[in-house]
Short mmCIF file of C-alpha atoms in Angstrom, two decimals:
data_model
loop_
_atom_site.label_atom_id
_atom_site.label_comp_id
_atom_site.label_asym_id
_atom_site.label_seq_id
_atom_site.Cartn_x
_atom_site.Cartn_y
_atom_site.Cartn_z
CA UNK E 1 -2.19 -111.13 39.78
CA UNK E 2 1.42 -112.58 38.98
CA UNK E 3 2.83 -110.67 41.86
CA UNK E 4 0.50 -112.74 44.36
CA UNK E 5 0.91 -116.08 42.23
CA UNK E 6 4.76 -115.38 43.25
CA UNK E 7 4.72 -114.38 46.27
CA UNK E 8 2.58 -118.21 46.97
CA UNK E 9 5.21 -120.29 45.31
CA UNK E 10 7.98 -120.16 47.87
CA UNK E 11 5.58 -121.78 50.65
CA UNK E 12 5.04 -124.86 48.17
CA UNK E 13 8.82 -124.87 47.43
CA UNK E 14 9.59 -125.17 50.82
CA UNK E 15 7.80 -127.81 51.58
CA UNK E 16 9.23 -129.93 49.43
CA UNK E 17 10.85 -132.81 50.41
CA UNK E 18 13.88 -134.60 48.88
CA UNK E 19 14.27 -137.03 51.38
CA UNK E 20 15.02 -140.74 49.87
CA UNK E 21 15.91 -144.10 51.07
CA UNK E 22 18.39 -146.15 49.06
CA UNK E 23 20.57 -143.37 47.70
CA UNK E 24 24.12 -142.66 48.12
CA UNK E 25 23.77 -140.11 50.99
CA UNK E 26 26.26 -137.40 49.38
CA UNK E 27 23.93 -137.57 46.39
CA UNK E 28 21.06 -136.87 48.43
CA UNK E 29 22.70 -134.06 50.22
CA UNK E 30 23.84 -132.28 47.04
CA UNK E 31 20.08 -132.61 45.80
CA UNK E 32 18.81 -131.21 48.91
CA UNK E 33 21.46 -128.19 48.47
CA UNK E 34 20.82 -127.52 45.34
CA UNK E 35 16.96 -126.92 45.88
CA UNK E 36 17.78 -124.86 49.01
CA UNK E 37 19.73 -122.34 46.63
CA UNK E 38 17.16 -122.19 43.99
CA UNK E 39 14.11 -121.42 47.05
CA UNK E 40 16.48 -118.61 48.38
CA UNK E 41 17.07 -117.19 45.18
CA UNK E 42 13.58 -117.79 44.14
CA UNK E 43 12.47 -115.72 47.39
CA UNK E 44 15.10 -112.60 46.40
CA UNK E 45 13.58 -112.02 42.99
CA UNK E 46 9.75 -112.66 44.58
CA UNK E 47 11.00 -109.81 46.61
CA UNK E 48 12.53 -107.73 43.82
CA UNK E 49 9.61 -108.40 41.89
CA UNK E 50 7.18 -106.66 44.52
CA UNK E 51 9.47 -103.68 44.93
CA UNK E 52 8.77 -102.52 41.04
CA UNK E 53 5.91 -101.00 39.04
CA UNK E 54 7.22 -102.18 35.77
CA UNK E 55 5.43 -105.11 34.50
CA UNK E 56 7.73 -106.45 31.17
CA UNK E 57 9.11 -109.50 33.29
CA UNK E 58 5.45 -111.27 34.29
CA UNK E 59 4.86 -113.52 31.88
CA UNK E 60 8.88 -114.96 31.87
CA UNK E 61 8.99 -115.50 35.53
CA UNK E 62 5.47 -117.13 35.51
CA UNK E 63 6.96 -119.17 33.20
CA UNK E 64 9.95 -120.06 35.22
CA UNK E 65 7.50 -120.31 38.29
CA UNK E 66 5.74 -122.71 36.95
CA UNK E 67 9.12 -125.13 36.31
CA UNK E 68 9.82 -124.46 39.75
CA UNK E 69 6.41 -125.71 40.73
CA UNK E 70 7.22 -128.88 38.96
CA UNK E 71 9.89 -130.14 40.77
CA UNK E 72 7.50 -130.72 43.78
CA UNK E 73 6.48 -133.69 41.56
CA UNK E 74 9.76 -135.00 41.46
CA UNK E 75 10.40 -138.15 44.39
CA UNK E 76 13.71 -139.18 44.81
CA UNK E 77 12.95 -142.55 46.26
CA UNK E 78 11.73 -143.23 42.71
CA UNK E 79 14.71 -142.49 41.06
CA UNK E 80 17.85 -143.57 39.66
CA UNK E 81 21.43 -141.61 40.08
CA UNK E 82 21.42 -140.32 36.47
CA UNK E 83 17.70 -139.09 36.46
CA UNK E 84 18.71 -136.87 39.87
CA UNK E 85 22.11 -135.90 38.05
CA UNK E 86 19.28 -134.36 35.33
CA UNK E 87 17.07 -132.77 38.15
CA UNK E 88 20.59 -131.17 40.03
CA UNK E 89 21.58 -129.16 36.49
CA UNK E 90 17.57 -128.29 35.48
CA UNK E 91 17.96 -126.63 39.58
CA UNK E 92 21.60 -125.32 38.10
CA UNK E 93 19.66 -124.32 35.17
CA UNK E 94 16.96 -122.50 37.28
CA UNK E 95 19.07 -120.58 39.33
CA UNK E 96 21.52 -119.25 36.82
CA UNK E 97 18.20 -117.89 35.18
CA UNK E 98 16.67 -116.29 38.27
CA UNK E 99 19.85 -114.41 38.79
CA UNK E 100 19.53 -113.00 35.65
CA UNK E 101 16.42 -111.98 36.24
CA UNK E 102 17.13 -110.50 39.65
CA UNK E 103 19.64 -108.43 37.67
CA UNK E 104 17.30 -107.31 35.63
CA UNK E 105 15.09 -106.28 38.56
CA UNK E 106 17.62 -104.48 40.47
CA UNK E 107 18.28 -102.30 36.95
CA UNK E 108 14.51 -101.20 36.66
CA UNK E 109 14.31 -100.37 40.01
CA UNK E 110 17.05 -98.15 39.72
CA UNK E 111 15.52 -96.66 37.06
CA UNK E 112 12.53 -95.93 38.57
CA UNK E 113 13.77 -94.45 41.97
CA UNK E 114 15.99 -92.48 39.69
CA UNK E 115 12.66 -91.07 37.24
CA UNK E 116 10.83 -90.07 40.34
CA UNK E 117 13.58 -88.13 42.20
CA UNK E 118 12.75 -84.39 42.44
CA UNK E 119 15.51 -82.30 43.04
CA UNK E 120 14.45 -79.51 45.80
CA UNK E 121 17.06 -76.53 46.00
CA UNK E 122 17.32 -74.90 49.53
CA UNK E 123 17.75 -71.53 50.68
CA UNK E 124 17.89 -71.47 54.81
CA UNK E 125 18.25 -68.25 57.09
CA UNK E 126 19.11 -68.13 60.14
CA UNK E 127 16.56 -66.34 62.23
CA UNK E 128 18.01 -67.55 65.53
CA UNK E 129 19.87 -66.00 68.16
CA UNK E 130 22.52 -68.70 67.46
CA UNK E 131 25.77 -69.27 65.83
CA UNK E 132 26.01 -72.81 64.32
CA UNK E 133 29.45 -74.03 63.80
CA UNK E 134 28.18 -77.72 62.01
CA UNK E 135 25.76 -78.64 59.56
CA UNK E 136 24.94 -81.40 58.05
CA UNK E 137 22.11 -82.32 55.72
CA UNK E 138 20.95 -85.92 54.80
CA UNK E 139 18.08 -88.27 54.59
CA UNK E 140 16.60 -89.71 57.07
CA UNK E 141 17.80 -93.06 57.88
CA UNK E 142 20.91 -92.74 55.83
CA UNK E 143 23.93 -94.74 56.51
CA UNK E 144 26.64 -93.31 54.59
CA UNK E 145 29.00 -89.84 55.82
CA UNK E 146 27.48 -87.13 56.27
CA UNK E 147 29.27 -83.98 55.54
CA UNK E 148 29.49 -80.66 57.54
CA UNK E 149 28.72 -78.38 55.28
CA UNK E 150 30.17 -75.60 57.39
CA UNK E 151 33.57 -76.79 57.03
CA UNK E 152 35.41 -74.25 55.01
CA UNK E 153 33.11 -71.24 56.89
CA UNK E 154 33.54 -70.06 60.04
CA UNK E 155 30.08 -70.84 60.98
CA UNK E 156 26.35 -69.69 60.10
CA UNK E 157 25.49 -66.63 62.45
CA UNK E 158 21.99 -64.68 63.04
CA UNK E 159 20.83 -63.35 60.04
CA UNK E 160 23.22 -65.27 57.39
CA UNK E 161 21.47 -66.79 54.59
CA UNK E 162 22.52 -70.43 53.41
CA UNK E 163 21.98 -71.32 49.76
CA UNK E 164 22.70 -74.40 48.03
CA UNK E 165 21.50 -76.85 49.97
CA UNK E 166 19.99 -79.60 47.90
CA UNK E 167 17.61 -82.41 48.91
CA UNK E 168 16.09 -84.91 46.75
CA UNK E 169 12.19 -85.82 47.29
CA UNK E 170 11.26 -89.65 46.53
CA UNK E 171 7.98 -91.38 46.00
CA UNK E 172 7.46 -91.73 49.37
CA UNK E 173 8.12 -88.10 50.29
CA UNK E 174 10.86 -89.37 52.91
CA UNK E 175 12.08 -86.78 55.45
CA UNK E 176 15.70 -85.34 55.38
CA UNK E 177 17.44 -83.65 58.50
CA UNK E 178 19.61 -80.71 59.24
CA UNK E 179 21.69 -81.56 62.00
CA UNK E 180 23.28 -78.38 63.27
CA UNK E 181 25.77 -77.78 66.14
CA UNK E 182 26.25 -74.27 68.29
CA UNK E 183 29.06 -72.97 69.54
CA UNK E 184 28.74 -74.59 72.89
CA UNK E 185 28.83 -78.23 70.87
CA UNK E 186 25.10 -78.76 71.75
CA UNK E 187 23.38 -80.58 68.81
CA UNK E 188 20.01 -80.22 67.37
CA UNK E 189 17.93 -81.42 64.69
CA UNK E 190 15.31 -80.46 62.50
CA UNK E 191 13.13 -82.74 60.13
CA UNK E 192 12.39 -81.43 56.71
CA UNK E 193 8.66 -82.81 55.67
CA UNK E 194 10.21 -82.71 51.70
CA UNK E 195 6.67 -83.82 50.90
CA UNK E 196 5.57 -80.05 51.63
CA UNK E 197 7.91 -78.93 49.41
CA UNK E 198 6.21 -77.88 45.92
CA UNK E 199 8.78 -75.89 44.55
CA UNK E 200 11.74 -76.44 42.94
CA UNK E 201 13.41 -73.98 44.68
CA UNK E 202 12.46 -72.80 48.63
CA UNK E 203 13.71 -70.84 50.99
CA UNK E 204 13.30 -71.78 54.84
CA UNK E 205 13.37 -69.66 57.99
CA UNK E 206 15.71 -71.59 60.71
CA UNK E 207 13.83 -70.42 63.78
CA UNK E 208 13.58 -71.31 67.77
CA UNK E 209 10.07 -72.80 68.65
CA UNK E 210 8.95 -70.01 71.57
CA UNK E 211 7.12 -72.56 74.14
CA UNK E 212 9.84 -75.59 73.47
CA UNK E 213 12.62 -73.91 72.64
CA UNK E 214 13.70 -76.88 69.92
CA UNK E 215 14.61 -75.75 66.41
CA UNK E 216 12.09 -75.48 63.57
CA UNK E 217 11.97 -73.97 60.04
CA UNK E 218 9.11 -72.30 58.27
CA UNK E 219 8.74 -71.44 54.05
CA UNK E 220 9.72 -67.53 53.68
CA UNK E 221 6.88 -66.44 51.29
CA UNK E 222 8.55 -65.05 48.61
CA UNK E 223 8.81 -61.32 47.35
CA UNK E 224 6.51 -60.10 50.85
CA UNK E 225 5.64 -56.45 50.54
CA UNK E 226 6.98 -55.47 53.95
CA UNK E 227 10.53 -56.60 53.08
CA UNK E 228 10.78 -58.67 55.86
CA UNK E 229 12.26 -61.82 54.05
CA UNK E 230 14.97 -59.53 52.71
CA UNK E 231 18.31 -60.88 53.86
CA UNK E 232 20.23 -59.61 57.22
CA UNK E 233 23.29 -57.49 57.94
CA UNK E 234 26.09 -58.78 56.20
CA UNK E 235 27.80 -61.91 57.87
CA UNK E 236 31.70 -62.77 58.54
CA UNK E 237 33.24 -62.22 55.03
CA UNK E 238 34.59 -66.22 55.90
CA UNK E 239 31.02 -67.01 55.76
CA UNK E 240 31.15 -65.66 51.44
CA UNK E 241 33.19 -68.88 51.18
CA UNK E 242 31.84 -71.83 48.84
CA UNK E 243 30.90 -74.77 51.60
CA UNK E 244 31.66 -78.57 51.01
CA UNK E 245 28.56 -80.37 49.37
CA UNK E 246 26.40 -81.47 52.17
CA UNK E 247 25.44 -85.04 51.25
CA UNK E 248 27.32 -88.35 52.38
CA UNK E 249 27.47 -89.56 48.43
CA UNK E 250 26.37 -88.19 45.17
CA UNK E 251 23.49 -90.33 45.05
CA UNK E 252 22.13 -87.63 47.71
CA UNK E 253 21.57 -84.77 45.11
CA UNK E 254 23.62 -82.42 47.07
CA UNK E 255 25.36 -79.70 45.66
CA UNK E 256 28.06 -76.44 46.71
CA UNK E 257 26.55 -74.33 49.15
CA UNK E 258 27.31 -70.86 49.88
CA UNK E 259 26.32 -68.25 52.60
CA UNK E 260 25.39 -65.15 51.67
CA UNK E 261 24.01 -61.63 52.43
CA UNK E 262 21.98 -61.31 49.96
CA UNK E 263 20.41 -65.11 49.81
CA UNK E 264 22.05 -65.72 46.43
CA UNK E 265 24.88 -67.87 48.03
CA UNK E 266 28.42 -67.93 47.05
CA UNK E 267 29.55 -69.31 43.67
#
């Protein structure tokens, strides 16, 4: 209910007019300015405000909707310099309170992405007949670096298992990408669905789709009786090495990862 009651007060601030006749015009304008900053900054926390779950701030910025409603009462034809000198700091007032407010947002919404953040631990194979010589692992629709995580290694060959590799599941289940390049510099990606992703550790096949020929990955059921999840030959002893961490910042989840022969991954 208060979200919606929020959400309907910037289209009444808006139309507000401080428009005035008899008025020293530079008094006018800094009226109209002022009002202009607290609608914007009115509009950031009724966006701030939809973006969170938590509840505690409702009845304060009803409160300090409800002043803002106010000032729609207010005509400036009808007043004197000293009574719109009073309106200007209330606005002052206003705004200086809203950005506290949008402070406070921003900090619970931190908190909440950060409370429903699953960390998912990766083990990949490679089950191709390719050598990779890049690979980077990130969110989808990330902006910051992303980091090849094949660096210090001198590249993931048939067989090799990868362990490590961390991605971090939100509320909305968004995808993350392994972005791998061969030896010929041709680059593919594959999307991770992190939504399928129950565990808190997995292990993933990387395989080559046989009608399209495009990477994919598939789950490796654990412990099979047939033993044929159990890891490959032995790759390059470079490939033993600890890798770089594979996410752009910290805020990614990543952590070391190692190839293996055994699926353990390098400490």
């Amino acid at each position: 209910m208060h979200k919606k009651i929020l959400s309907l007060i910037i289209a009444a601030l808006l139309c507000l007019s401080l428009a005035a006749c008899g008025l020293p015009e530079e008094k006018i304008a800094k009226a109209q300015e002022k009002y202009t900053q607290l609608a914007d900054i009115h509009n950031q926390v009724v966006e701030a405000h939809k973006n969170v779950e938590d509840n505690s701030l409702d009845e304060e910025l009803t409160k300090l909707q409800s002043r803002a409603s106010d000032m729609g009462a207010f005509n400036l034809a009808e007043m004197a310099e000293e009574e719109i000198d009073e309106l200007i700091q209330d606005m002052d007032s206003m705004i200086s309170e809203y950005e506290g407010y949008l402070a406070q947002l921003s900090n619970i919404k931190g908190a909440e992405e950060e409370a429903v953040l699953t960390p998912i631990v990766i083990t990949l194979q490679n089950r191709t007949e390719s050598s990779f010589l890049e690979l980077r692992l990130y969110e989808q629709g990330s902006s910051g670096a992303q980091v090849n995580v094949l660096e210090d290694m001198e590249g993931f060959v048939p067989g090799q298992y990868l362990a490590g590799l961390t991605v971090m599941r939100d509320v909305d289940n968004t995808p993350w990408v392994i972005s791998l390049t061969d030896a010929n510099g041709t680059e593919q990606e594959v999307m991770l669905e992190v939504g399928e992703f129950t565990e808190g550790n997995i292990s993933l096949a990387l395989c080559h789709d046989g009608e399209s020929g495009e990477l994919t990955t598939e789950i490796i059921e654990a412990g099979s009786d047939d033993g044929e999840d159990e890891p490959a030959e032995e790759a390059e002893s470079e490939g033993d090495k600890e890798a770089a961490p594979s996410s752009e910042s910290d805020s990614d989840g990543q952590e070391a990862a190692g190839a293996s022969d055994d699926g353990t991954g390098a400490e």
